Coordinates of C-alpha atoms and ligand atoms in Angstrom, one line a residue:
M1403 CA 202.8 73.4 -82.6
I1404 CA 206.3 73.5 -81.1
I1405 CA 207.0 76.1 -78.5
D1406 CA 210.7 76.6 -78.3
L1407 CA 211.7 78.7 -75.3
R1408 CA 215.2 77.4 -74.9
S1409 CA 216.7 80.7 -76.1
D1410 CA 215.9 84.0 -77.9
T1411 CA 218.3 82.8 -80.6
V1412 CA 215.9 80.2 -82.1
T1413 CA 214.0 82.8 -84.1
K1414 CA 213.8 82.7 -87.9
P1415 CA 213.9 85.8 -90.0
T1416 CA 210.5 87.4 -90.7
K1417 CA 209.2 88.0 -94.2
G1418 CA 210.0 91.7 -93.9
M1419 CA 213.5 90.9 -92.7
L1420 CA 214.1 88.5 -95.6
D1421 CA 212.9 91.1 -98.1
A1422 CA 215.3 93.6 -96.6
M1423 CA 218.1 91.1 -96.9
M1424 CA 217.3 90.2 -100.5
S1425 CA 217.4 93.8 -101.6
A1426 CA 220.6 94.8 -99.8
K1427 CA 223.4 96.4 -101.8
V1428 CA 226.5 94.5 -101.1
G1429 CA 230.2 94.5 -101.9
D1430 CA 233.4 92.7 -100.6
D1431 CA 233.7 93.8 -97.0
V1432 CA 237.2 92.6 -96.8
F1433 CA 238.0 95.3 -99.4
D1434 CA 236.0 97.6 -97.2
E1435 CA 233.4 97.9 -100.0
D1436 CA 230.1 96.7 -98.6
P1437 CA 227.8 99.7 -98.4
T1438 CA 225.2 98.0 -96.1
V1439 CA 227.8 96.9 -93.6
K1440 CA 229.0 100.5 -93.5
I1441 CA 225.5 101.8 -92.9
L1442 CA 225.0 99.4 -90.0
E1443 CA 228.4 100.1 -88.4
D1444 CA 227.9 103.9 -88.7
R1445 CA 224.4 103.7 -87.3
L1446 CA 225.5 101.8 -84.3
A1447 CA 228.5 103.9 -83.7
N1448 CA 226.3 107.0 -83.8
L1449 CA 223.6 105.4 -81.5
F1450 CA 226.3 104.9 -78.9
G1451 CA 228.1 108.1 -79.5
K1452 CA 231.3 106.3 -80.4
P1453 CA 233.6 106.8 -83.4
R1454 CA 234.0 103.1 -84.4
A1455 CA 231.8 100.0 -84.9
L1456 CA 232.7 96.7 -86.5
F1457 CA 230.4 93.9 -87.6
F1458 CA 231.1 90.4 -86.3
P1459 CA 229.7 86.9 -87.1
S1460 CA 229.1 86.2 -83.4
G1461 CA 228.9 87.9 -80.0
S1462 CA 231.6 85.6 -78.7
M1463 CA 234.0 86.8 -81.4
A1464 CA 233.2 90.4 -80.6
N1465 CA 233.8 89.8 -76.9
Q1466 CA 237.0 87.9 -77.5
T1467 CA 238.3 90.6 -79.8
A1468 CA 237.5 93.3 -77.2
I1469 CA 239.3 91.3 -74.5
K1470 CA 242.4 90.9 -76.7
L1471 CA 242.3 94.7 -77.5
H1472 CA 242.3 95.5 -73.8
T1473 CA 244.9 93.0 -72.5
N1474 CA 248.3 91.5 -72.8
P1475 CA 249.1 87.9 -72.1
G1476 CA 249.5 87.2 -68.3
E1477 CA 247.1 89.9 -67.3
Q1478 CA 243.8 89.6 -65.6
V1479 CA 240.2 90.4 -66.3
I1480 CA 237.7 91.1 -63.6
C1481 CA 234.2 89.7 -64.3
D1482 CA 231.4 88.0 -62.5
K1483 CA 231.4 84.2 -61.8
Y1484 CA 228.4 84.0 -64.1
A1485 CA 230.0 85.9 -67.0
H1486 CA 229.4 84.6 -70.5
I1487 CA 233.0 85.4 -71.4
Y1488 CA 234.1 83.1 -68.6
N1489 CA 231.5 80.3 -68.8
Y1490 CA 230.3 80.1 -72.4
E1491 CA 233.1 81.2 -74.7
A1492 CA 235.0 77.9 -74.5
G1493 CA 237.9 79.2 -72.5
G1494 CA 238.6 81.8 -75.2
V1495 CA 239.9 84.4 -72.7
S1496 CA 242.9 82.1 -71.9
F1497 CA 243.2 80.6 -75.4
N1498 CA 243.0 83.8 -77.4
S1499 CA 244.4 86.5 -75.0
G1500 CA 246.4 84.4 -72.5
V1501 CA 244.7 86.1 -69.7
S1502 CA 243.0 84.8 -66.5
C1503 CA 239.7 85.9 -65.0
N1504 CA 239.4 87.1 -61.5
L1505 CA 235.8 86.0 -60.7
V1506 CA 233.7 88.2 -58.5
D1507 CA 231.1 86.4 -56.4
G1508 CA 228.3 88.7 -57.4
H1509 CA 224.5 88.6 -57.2
R1510 CA 222.7 87.4 -60.3
G1511 CA 225.7 88.1 -62.5
M1512 CA 226.2 91.6 -61.1
F1513 CA 228.7 93.0 -58.5
T1514 CA 229.4 96.2 -56.7
A1515 CA 232.2 98.7 -57.3
K1516 CA 233.5 97.7 -53.8
Q1517 CA 233.8 94.1 -54.9
A1518 CA 235.5 95.1 -58.1
K1519 CA 237.9 97.3 -56.2
D1520 CA 238.8 94.4 -53.9
A1521 CA 239.5 92.2 -57.0
I1522 CA 242.1 94.6 -58.4
N1523 CA 245.5 93.1 -57.9
P1524 CA 248.1 95.3 -56.0
D1525 CA 250.9 96.6 -58.1
A1526 CA 253.6 94.0 -57.2
F1527 CA 255.7 92.0 -59.6
Y1528 CA 254.4 88.7 -58.4
Y1529 CA 250.8 89.5 -59.1
S1530 CA 249.0 89.2 -62.4
Q1531 CA 248.3 92.8 -63.6
T1532 CA 244.6 93.7 -63.7
S1533 CA 243.8 95.4 -67.0
L1534 CA 240.1 95.1 -67.7
I1535 CA 236.7 95.0 -66.0
A1536 CA 234.1 93.3 -68.1
I1537 CA 230.4 93.4 -67.2
E1538 CA 227.3 91.9 -68.8
N1539 CA 223.9 93.6 -69.2
T1540 CA 221.4 92.0 -69.1
T1541 CA 223.0 89.1 -67.4
N1542 CA 222.3 85.8 -69.1
K1543 CA 223.1 83.2 -66.3
G1544 CA 221.8 85.8 -63.9
G1545 CA 218.3 85.5 -65.4
G1546 CA 218.1 88.6 -67.5
A1547 CA 218.8 90.9 -64.6
C1548 CA 219.6 94.6 -65.3
W1549 CA 222.4 96.5 -63.6
D1550 CA 221.9 99.6 -61.5
F1551 CA 223.3 102.4 -63.7
N1552 CA 224.8 104.2 -60.6
E1553 CA 226.9 101.1 -59.8
L1554 CA 228.1 101.1 -63.4
I1555 CA 229.2 104.7 -63.0
N1556 CA 231.0 103.8 -59.7
I1557 CA 232.9 101.0 -61.5
K1558 CA 233.8 103.5 -64.3
S1559 CA 235.5 105.8 -61.7
L1560 CA 237.4 102.8 -60.5
C1561 CA 238.5 102.0 -64.0
N1562 CA 239.6 105.6 -64.4
N1563 CA 241.5 105.7 -61.1
H1564 CA 243.3 102.4 -61.9
K1565 CA 243.7 102.9 -65.6
L1566 CA 241.6 99.8 -66.5
G1567 CA 239.7 99.1 -69.6
Y1568 CA 235.9 98.8 -69.3
H1569 CA 234.0 96.4 -71.5
L1570 CA 230.3 95.8 -71.7
D1571 CA 229.0 92.5 -73.0
G1572 CA 225.7 93.9 -74.2
A1573 CA 224.4 90.8 -76.0
R1574 CA 221.0 91.7 -74.5
L1575 CA 221.6 95.4 -73.8
W1576 CA 218.5 96.4 -75.7
N1577 CA 216.4 94.4 -73.3
A1578 CA 218.0 96.4 -70.4
L1579 CA 217.5 99.7 -72.2
E1580 CA 213.8 98.9 -72.7
E1581 CA 213.3 97.9 -69.1
K1582 CA 215.3 100.6 -67.4
R1583 CA 214.4 103.4 -69.9
E1584 CA 218.1 104.1 -70.6
T1585 CA 219.8 104.9 -73.9
E1586 CA 222.7 103.7 -75.9
L1587 CA 224.3 107.1 -75.4
D1588 CA 224.3 106.5 -71.6
Y1589 CA 226.3 103.3 -72.1
G1590 CA 228.6 104.8 -74.8
K1591 CA 229.7 107.4 -72.3
L1592 CA 230.9 104.8 -69.8
F1593 CA 232.4 102.0 -71.7
N1594 CA 235.5 101.8 -73.9
T1595 CA 234.1 98.9 -75.8
I1596 CA 230.5 97.5 -76.1
S1597 CA 229.4 94.3 -77.9
V1598 CA 225.8 93.9 -78.9
C1599 CA 224.0 91.0 -80.5
L1600 CA 221.5 91.3 -83.3
S1601 CA 220.8 87.6 -83.2
K1602 CA 219.2 87.6 -79.7
G1603 CA 216.1 89.6 -78.9
L1604 CA 216.2 91.5 -82.2
G1605 CA 215.7 88.3 -84.2
C1606 CA 218.4 88.4 -86.8
P1607 CA 219.8 85.1 -88.1
I1608 CA 223.4 86.1 -87.3
G1609 CA 225.4 89.2 -86.3
S1610 CA 227.0 91.1 -83.6
V1611 CA 228.7 94.5 -83.5
L1612 CA 231.6 95.8 -81.4
I1613 CA 231.5 99.5 -80.7
G1614 CA 234.3 101.5 -79.2
D1615 CA 236.8 104.3 -79.0
D1616 CA 239.2 105.1 -81.8
D1617 CA 242.4 104.2 -79.8
I1618 CA 241.2 100.9 -78.5
M1619 CA 239.6 99.8 -81.8
Q1620 CA 242.8 100.4 -83.9
Q1621 CA 243.6 96.8 -84.2
S1622 CA 240.0 95.5 -84.3
V1623 CA 239.9 94.7 -88.0
R1624 CA 243.3 92.9 -87.8
L1625 CA 242.1 90.8 -84.8
R1626 CA 238.8 89.9 -86.4
K1627 CA 240.9 88.6 -89.3
V1628 CA 243.2 86.7 -86.9
F1629 CA 240.0 85.1 -85.5
G1630 CA 238.8 84.2 -89.0
G1631 CA 235.9 86.6 -88.8
N1632 CA 236.4 88.6 -91.9
M1633 CA 233.4 88.3 -94.2
R1634 CA 232.7 89.1 -97.9
Q1635 CA 229.3 90.2 -99.2
V1636 CA 227.9 90.3 -95.7
G1637 CA 225.7 93.3 -96.4
Y1638 CA 222.9 90.7 -96.7
L1639 CA 223.3 90.1 -93.0
A1640 CA 223.9 93.7 -92.1
A1641 CA 220.6 94.5 -93.8
A1642 CA 218.8 92.1 -91.4
G1643 CA 220.4 94.1 -88.5
L1644 CA 219.2 97.4 -89.9
Y1645 CA 215.7 96.0 -90.4
A1646 CA 215.7 94.6 -86.8
L1647 CA 216.8 98.0 -85.3
D1648 CA 213.8 99.6 -87.1
H1649 CA 211.2 97.0 -86.5
H1650 CA 212.0 94.6 -83.7
R1651 CA 213.3 96.9 -80.9
V1652 CA 209.9 98.3 -80.1
R1653 CA 208.4 94.9 -79.4
L1654 CA 211.0 93.8 -76.8
K1655 CA 208.5 94.9 -74.1
D1656 CA 206.1 92.2 -75.3
D1657 CA 208.8 89.6 -74.5
H1658 CA 209.2 91.1 -71.1
S1659 CA 205.6 91.1 -70.2
K1660 CA 205.1 87.5 -71.4
A1661 CA 208.1 86.4 -69.3
K1662 CA 206.5 88.0 -66.3
D1663 CA 203.2 86.2 -67.0
I1664 CA 205.1 82.9 -67.2
G1665 CA 206.9 83.6 -63.9
E1666 CA 203.6 84.3 -62.1
V1667 CA 202.1 81.1 -63.2
L1668 CA 205.2 79.1 -62.4
A1669 CA 205.4 80.7 -58.9
Q1670 CA 201.9 79.4 -58.2
H1671 CA 202.7 75.8 -59.1
T1672 CA 203.5 73.3 -56.4
A1673 CA 206.1 71.6 -58.6
I1674 CA 208.2 74.8 -58.6
K1675 CA 210.3 75.8 -55.6
T1676 CA 211.5 79.2 -56.6
V1677 CA 211.3 81.6 -59.6
E1678 CA 214.0 84.3 -59.8
P1679 CA 212.8 87.9 -60.2
I1680 CA 211.9 88.6 -63.8
E1681 CA 213.1 91.9 -65.3
T1682 CA 213.4 91.2 -69.0
N1683 CA 212.9 88.1 -71.2
I1684 CA 214.5 85.4 -69.2
V1685 CA 212.8 83.2 -66.5
I1686 CA 215.0 81.1 -64.3
F1687 CA 213.4 78.7 -61.9
E1688 CA 214.0 75.7 -59.7
L1689 CA 211.9 72.6 -59.3
A1690 CA 210.6 71.4 -55.9
E1691 CA 212.8 68.8 -54.3
D1692 CA 210.4 65.9 -55.1
V1693 CA 210.1 66.7 -58.8
D1694 CA 212.3 64.8 -61.2
E1695 CA 214.0 67.2 -63.7
Q1696 CA 214.1 64.7 -66.5
Q1697 CA 210.4 63.8 -66.0
F1698 CA 209.5 67.5 -66.0
F1699 CA 211.3 68.1 -69.3
E1700 CA 209.7 65.0 -70.8
I1701 CA 206.1 66.0 -69.8
L1702 CA 206.6 69.5 -71.3
H1703 CA 208.3 68.0 -74.4
N1704 CA 205.4 65.8 -75.0
K1705 CA 203.2 68.9 -75.0
G1706 CA 205.5 70.5 -77.6
I1707 CA 207.2 72.8 -75.1
K1708 CA 211.0 73.1 -75.1
L1709 CA 213.1 74.7 -72.4
I1710 CA 216.7 74.3 -71.2
G1711 CA 218.6 73.3 -68.0
M1712 CA 221.2 75.8 -66.8
G1713 CA 222.9 73.3 -64.4
G1714 CA 222.7 73.2 -60.6
G1715 CA 218.9 72.4 -60.8
K1716 CA 218.1 75.7 -62.5
L1717 CA 215.8 75.7 -65.6
R1718 CA 215.5 78.5 -68.1
I1719 CA 212.7 79.9 -70.3
V1720 CA 213.4 82.7 -72.8
T1721 CA 210.7 84.6 -74.6
H1722 CA 211.3 86.0 -78.1
L1723 CA 209.9 87.2 -81.4
D1724 CA 208.6 83.8 -82.6
Y1725 CA 206.8 83.2 -79.4
T1726 CA 203.3 84.2 -80.3
N1727 CA 200.2 85.3 -78.3
Q1728 CA 198.6 82.0 -79.2
M1729 CA 201.6 80.0 -77.9
H1730 CA 201.6 82.1 -74.8
D1731 CA 198.0 81.3 -74.0
Y1732 CA 198.6 77.6 -74.6
L1733 CA 201.7 77.7 -72.5
L1734 CA 200.0 79.4 -69.5
T1735 CA 197.1 77.0 -69.6
T1736 CA 199.4 74.0 -69.9
L1737 CA 201.5 75.1 -67.0
K1738 CA 198.4 75.9 -64.8
T1739 CA 197.0 72.4 -65.4
L1740 CA 200.3 70.6 -65.3
S1741 CA 200.2 67.5 -63.0
L1742 CA 203.4 65.8 -62.0
Ligands
PLP2521 C1 224.6 85.0 -76.6 C2 225.6 85.8 -75.7 C3 226.8 86.2 -76.3 C4 227.3 85.8 -77.7 O1 227.0 84.6 -78.1 P1 227.2 84.1 -79.6 O2 226.4 82.9 -79.6 O3 228.6 83.9 -79.8 O4 226.7 85.2 -80.5 C5 227.6 86.9 -75.4 N1 227.2 87.2 -74.2 C6 226.1 86.9 -73.7 C7 225.7 87.4 -72.3 C8 225.2 86.1 -74.4 O5 224.0 85.8 -73.9

């Protein structure tokens, strides 16, 4: 038994999902003729109360497209120092859009409206012009933390006052909605553009969607083409997304409660120095000073357990659809009895 907790992207499609994919009606989406893609895009647009949604092969491409839609070369994006768009999209913000990031020194990937305000450049010719605030919910590097919705509203007013775009990297937004009892409509009202991943907690093999307002989304199909993200009979993948929305959303709370269980056991262990607060499906923890990281990985690896290092001495566990109750029992017992 291999227990892979490196990411919630390691899941394989379930039988039900594969059946849904196999029976999808498809067409050439580049000719705008794939009926299943249209259903998925319409469904997500409606969920968020937005006029437009566009299917993408990856969350990175959806984010990169959004940033390009919001900015001109030489301008600046405000985001947290932990942001995925800054850390894990291969420098795409500068490569694709020619913009720089003004990094906010936030807490667990989140910042305040006051911090965002201070990061807006004054309107002088020698400054880079601030054009976008991008936030991430839940935060990945921040350990699956969820934003306080009131702070998001405050940042929205800031965007309005300074005529800035407001983008949400919602790769794990559904985890936040589950935990905070919020809705897609709440988020649709605040943000100009929202990217969501079907390939994370929802367990699809691939797929992200960018949702947004009509004006800002005008060039989205063209930009997706520029980035090479146009796809043909991709309704097979959109069908996986539709299936996941129907069947896999409701179970995200299981991932969250399992993550909390793991956090509690880790916090008890003498080999662990700290466990960050657990809100959703991500557990980030640090080893005690005298514990060798490589050795820790090796011992768990020999017991069939895989996790990942986040740099700076932080380790990460992510629970997901393919992490069963049986695996959970085994993991908790193994961790409890782990001697180093
Ligand atoms: C996974 C992820 C993405 C998108 O990643 P892809 O692998 O390109 O689909 C974007 N933002 C965050 C916060 C993520 O965790």
